[in-house]
Coordinates of C-alpha atoms in Angstrom, one line a residue:
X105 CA -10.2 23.6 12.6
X106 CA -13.1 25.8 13.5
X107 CA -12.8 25.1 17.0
X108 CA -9.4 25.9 17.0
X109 CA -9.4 28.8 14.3
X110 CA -8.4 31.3 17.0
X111 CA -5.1 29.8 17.1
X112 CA -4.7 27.1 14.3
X113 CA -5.3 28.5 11.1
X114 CA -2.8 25.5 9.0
X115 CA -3.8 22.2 7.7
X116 CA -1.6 19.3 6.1
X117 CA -2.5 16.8 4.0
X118 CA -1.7 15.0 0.8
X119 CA -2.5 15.5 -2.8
X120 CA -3.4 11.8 -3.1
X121 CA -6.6 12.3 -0.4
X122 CA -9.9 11.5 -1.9
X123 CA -11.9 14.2 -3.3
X124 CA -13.9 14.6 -0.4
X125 CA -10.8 15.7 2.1
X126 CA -9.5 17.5 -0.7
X127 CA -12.5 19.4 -0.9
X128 CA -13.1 20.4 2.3
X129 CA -9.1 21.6 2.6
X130 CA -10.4 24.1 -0.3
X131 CA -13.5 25.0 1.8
X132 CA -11.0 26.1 4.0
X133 CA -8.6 27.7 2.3
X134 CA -11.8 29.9 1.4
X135 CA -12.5 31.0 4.6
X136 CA -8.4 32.2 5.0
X137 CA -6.8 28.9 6.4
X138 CA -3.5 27.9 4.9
X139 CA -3.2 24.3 3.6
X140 CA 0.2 22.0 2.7
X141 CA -0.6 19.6 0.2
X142 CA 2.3 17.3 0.6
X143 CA 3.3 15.4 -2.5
X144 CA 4.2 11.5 -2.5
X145 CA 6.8 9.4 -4.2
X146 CA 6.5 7.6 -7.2
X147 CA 5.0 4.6 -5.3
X148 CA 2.6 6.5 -4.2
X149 CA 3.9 6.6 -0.5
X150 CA 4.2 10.2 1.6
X151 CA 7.7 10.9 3.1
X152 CA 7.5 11.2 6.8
X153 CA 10.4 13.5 7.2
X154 CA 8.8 16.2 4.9
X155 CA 5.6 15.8 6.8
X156 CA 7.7 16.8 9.7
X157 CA 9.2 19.5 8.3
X158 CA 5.8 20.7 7.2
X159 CA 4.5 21.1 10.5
X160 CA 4.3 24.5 11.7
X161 CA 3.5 26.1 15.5
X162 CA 0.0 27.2 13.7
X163 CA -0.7 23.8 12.4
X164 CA -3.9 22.4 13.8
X165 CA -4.7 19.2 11.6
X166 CA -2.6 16.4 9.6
X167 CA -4.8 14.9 7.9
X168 CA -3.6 11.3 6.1
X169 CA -5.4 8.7 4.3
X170 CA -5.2 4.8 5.4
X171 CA -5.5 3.2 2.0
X172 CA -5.2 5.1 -0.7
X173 CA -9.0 4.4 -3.0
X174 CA -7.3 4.1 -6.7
X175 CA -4.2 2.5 -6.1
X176 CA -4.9 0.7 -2.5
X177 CA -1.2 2.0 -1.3
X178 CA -1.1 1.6 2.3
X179 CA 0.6 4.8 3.9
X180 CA 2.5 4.7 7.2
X181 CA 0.2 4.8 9.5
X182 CA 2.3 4.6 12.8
X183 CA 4.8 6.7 12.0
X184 CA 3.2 10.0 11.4
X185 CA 1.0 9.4 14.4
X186 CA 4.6 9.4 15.9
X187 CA 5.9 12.8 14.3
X188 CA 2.1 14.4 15.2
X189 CA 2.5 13.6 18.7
X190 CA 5.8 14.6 19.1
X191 CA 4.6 17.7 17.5
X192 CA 1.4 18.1 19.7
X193 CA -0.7 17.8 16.2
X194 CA -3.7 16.2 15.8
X195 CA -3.4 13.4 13.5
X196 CA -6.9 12.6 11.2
X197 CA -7.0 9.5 8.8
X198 CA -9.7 8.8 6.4
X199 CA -9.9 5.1 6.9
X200 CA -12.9 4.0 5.1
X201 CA -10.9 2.2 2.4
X202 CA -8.9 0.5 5.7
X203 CA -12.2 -0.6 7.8
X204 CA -12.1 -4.5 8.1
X205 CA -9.1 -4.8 5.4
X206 CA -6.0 -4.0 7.7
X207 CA -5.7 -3.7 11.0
X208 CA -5.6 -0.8 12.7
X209 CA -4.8 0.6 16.5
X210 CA -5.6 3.8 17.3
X211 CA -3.7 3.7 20.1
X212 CA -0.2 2.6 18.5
X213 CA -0.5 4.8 15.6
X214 CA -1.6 8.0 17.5
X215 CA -4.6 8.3 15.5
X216 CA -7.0 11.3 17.4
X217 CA -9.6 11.4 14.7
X218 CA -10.5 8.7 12.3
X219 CA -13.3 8.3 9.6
X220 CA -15.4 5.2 8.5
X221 CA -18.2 4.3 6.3
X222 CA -20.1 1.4 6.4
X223 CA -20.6 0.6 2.7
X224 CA -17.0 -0.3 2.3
X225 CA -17.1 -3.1 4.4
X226 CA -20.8 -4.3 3.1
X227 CA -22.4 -2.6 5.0
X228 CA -25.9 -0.4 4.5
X229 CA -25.6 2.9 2.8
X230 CA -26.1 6.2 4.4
X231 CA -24.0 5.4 7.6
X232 CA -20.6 6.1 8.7
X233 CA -19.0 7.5 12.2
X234 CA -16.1 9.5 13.4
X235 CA -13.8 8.4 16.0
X236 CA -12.7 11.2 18.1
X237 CA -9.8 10.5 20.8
X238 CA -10.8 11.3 24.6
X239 CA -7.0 11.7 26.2
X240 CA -5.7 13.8 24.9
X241 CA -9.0 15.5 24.5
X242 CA -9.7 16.5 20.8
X243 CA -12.7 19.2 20.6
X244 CA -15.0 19.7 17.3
X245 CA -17.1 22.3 16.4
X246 CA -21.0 20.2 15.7
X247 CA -21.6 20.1 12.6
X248 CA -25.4 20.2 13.1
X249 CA -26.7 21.6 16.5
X250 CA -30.0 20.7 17.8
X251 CA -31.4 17.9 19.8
X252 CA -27.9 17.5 21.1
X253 CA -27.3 13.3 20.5
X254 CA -24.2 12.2 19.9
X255 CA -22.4 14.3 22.3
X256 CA -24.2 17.5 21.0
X257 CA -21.4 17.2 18.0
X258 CA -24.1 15.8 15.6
X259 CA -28.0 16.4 16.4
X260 CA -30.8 14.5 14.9
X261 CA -32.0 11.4 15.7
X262 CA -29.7 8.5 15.3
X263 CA -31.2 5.9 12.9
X264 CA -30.5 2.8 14.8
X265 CA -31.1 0.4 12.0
X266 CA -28.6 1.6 9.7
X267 CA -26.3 1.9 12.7
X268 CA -27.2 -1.8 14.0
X269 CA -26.2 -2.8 10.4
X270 CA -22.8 -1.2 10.4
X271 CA -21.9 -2.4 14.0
X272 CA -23.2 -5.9 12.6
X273 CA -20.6 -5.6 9.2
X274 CA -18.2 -4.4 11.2
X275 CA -18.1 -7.5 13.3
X276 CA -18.3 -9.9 10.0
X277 CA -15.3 -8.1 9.3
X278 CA -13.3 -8.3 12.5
X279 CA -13.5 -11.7 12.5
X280 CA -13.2 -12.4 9.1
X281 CA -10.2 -10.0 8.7
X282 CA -7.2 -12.6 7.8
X283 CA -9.2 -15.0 6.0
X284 CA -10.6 -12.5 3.5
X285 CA -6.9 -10.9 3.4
X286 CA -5.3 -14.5 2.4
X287 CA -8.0 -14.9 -0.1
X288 CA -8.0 -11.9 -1.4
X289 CA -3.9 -11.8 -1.9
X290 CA -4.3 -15.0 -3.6
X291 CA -6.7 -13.9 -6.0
X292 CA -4.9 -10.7 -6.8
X293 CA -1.8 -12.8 -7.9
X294 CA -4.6 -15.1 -10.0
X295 CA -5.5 -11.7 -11.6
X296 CA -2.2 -10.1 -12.3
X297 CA -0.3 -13.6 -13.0
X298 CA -2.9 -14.0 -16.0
X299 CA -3.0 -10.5 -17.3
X300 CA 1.1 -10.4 -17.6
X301 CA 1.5 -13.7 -19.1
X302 CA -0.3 -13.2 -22.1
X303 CA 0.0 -9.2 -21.9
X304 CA 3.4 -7.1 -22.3
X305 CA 4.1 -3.9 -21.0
X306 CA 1.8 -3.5 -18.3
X307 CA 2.7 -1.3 -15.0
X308 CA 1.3 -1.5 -11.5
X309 CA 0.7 1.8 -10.0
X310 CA 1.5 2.6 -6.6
X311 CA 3.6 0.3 -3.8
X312 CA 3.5 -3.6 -4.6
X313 CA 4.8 -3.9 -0.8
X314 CA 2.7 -1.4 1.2
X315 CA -0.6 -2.2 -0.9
X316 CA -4.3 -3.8 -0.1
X317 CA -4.5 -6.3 -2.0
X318 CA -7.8 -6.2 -3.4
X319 CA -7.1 -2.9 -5.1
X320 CA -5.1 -3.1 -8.2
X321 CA -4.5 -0.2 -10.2
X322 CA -2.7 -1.2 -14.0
X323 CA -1.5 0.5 -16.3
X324 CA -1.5 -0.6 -20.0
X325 CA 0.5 0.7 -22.3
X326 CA -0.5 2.2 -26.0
X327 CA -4.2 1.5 -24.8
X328 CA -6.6 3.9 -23.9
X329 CA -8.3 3.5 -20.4
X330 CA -11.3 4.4 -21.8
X331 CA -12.2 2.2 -24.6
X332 CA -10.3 -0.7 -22.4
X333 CA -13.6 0.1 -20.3
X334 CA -16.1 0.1 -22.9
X335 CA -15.0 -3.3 -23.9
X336 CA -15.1 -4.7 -20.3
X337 CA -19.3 -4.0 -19.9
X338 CA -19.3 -7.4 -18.1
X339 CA -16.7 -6.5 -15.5
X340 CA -17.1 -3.7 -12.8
X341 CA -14.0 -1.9 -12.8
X342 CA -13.2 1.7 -13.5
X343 CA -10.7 4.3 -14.1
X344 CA -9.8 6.7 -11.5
X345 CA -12.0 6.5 -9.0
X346 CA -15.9 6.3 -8.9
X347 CA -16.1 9.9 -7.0
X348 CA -14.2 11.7 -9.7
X349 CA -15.1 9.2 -12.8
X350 CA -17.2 12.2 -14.2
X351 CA -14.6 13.8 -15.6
X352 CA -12.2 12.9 -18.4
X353 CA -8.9 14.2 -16.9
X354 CA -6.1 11.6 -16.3
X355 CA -6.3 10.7 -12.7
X356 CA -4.3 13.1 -10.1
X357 CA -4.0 10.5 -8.0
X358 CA -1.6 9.1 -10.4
X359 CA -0.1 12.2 -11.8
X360 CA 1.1 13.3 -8.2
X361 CA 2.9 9.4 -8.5
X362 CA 4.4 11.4 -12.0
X363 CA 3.1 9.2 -13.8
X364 CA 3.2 9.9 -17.3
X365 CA -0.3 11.5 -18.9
X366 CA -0.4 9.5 -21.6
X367 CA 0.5 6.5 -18.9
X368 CA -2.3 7.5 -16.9
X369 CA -5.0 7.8 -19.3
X370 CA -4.7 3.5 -19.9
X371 CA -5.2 3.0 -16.3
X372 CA -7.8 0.5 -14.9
X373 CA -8.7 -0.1 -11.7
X374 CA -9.3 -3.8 -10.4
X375 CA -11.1 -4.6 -7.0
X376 CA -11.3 -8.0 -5.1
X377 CA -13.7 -8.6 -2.2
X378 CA -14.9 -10.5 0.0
X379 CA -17.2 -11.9 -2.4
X380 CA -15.1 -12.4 -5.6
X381 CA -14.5 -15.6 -7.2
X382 CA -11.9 -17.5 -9.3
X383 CA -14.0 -18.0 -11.8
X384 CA -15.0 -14.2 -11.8
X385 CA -11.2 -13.9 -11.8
X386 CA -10.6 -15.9 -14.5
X387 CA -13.5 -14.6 -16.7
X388 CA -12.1 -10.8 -15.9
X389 CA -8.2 -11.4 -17.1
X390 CA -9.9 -13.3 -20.1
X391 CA -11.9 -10.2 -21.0
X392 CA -9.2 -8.0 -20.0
X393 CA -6.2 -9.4 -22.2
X394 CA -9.0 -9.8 -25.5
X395 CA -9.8 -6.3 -25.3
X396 CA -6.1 -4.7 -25.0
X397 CA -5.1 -7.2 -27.3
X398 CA -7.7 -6.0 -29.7
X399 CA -7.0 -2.3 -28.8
X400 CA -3.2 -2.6 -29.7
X401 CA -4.0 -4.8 -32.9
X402 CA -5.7 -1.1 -33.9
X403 CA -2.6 1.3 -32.2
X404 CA -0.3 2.8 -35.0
X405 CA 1.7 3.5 -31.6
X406 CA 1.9 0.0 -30.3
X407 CA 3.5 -1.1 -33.9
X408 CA 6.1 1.7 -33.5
X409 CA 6.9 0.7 -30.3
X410 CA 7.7 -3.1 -31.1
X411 CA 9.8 -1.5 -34.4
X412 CA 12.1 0.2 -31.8
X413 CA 10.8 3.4 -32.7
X414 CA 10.9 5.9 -29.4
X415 CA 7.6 7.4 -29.1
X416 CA 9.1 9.8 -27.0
X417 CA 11.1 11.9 -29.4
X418 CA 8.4 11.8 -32.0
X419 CA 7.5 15.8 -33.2
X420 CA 4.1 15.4 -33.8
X421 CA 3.3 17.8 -36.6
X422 CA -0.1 20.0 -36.0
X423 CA -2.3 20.2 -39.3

């Protein structure tokens, strides 16, 4: 946008990016860009024929996430690349959470700028890259200037073992792409298949079609996320995500799905990897239905809700 900022002063994104594109939209908005936050449906998905009607003759960046981090929704990818080409837009996708999990072609999906990390796909920390189209040319201010590497965008010397590392992960993950996918999927159903059969009322957030499948984001009623995390100290899962767990506030990820707050503050999020077992599975959906058993055993609201009582229409008196 810098380079540009002469003529392109508008940006477009959504209000499900992580934190760190939403906070660099705000950076801009400081310095007098305009940004669109474009809001999703309830399944978490953007609709591509807003996006399109979002884009203006000013508009210099659309900038889309691959997989969403809390609720692993998969957005689509190819057909805003489409719509920003049409348009003569640049299209950017933070695709860290994609990297080695889906497959993705620059080329089909019109992609001109695309970011990675290499810890999401176990690689070292401390290393990511930037894929920046050639034809059509796409231009960037440098970040950093200096010694000039990298194309003068980013000076400073490179630090080829981290960078070695990520190449090497991200060749693991090439060619273990489908396997891990297959086994991952499989385990996900292990995990949700054991949670719903001994637990009631619990809701999926986001897509169930248009989803990575090692990120499940549940929601479980009359139980609060919070003390559901307490009681899971042996299991590494979170709610909201890790970049925003700081803070108490329901997650906006899933309040721009209009998800209700009280429905968003029993959300937990799940992940699979590579590295997951069954038996880490099994042990997980064990721990998990104890404690929101144990939770609801101890919810006045839960009782009211099996009596038939709407919770809904309750007037809670203020003392």
């Amino acid at each position: 946008m810098h380079f540009y900022r002469d003529r392109r002063r508008h940006v477009i994104t959504t209000q499900t990016e992580h934190k760190c594109v939403l906070d660099s939209c705000r950076y801009l908005q400081q310095e007098g860009f305009e940004v669109t936050y474009l809001p999703v449906r309830p399944d978490g998905l953007i609709d591509v024929a807003q996006l399109a009607d979002a884009i203006r003759p000013d508009t210099g960046l659309v900038s889309v996430m691959a997989v969403n981090n809390e609720i692993g929704v998969v957005q689509p990818l190819e057909e805003i690349g489409r719509i920003c080409r049409e348009k003569g837009v640049p299209f950017h996708t933070d695709a860290a959470q994609a990297l080695g999990k889906i497959p993705i072609d620059v080329n089909q999906m019109g992609i001109g700028l695309m970011s990675l990390s290499a810890h999401k796909i176990y690689g070292p920390k401390g290393v990511g890259a930037l894929y920046l189209r050639r034809r059509p040319r796409i231009r960037v201010e440098p970040q950093m200037s200096g010694g000039g590497q990298e194309r003068g965008i980013r000076s400073g010397t490179v630090p080829t073992p981290i960078v070695v590392g990520f190449g090497a992960a991200c060749e693991i993950a090439a060619k273990e792409m489908d396997y891990d996918e297959r086994r991952v999927s499989a385990l996900q159903q292990r995990l949700l298949d054991g949670i719903r059969s001994k637990v009631d009322d619990v809701v999926i957030n986001g897509s169930m079609e248009h989803r990575y499948a090692g990120n499940l984001n549940l929601s479980f009623a009359y139980v609060e996320g919070e003390s559901l995390l307490m009681g899971l100290k042996e299991v590494a899962v979170s709610s909201g995500s890790a970049c925003t767990s700081a803070s108490l506030e329901p997650s906006y990820v899933l309040r721009a799905l209009g998800v209700d707050e009280d429905m968003a503050h029993t959300s937990i999020r799940f992940g699979i990897g590579r590295f997951t077992t069954e038996e880490e599975v099994d042990r997980a959906t064990e721990l998990t239905v104890h404690q929101v058993l144990k939770l609801r055993e101890m919810s006045p609201l839960y009782e009211m809700a099996k009596a038939g009582i709407d919770i809904k229409s309750i007037q809670w008196s203020q003392h």
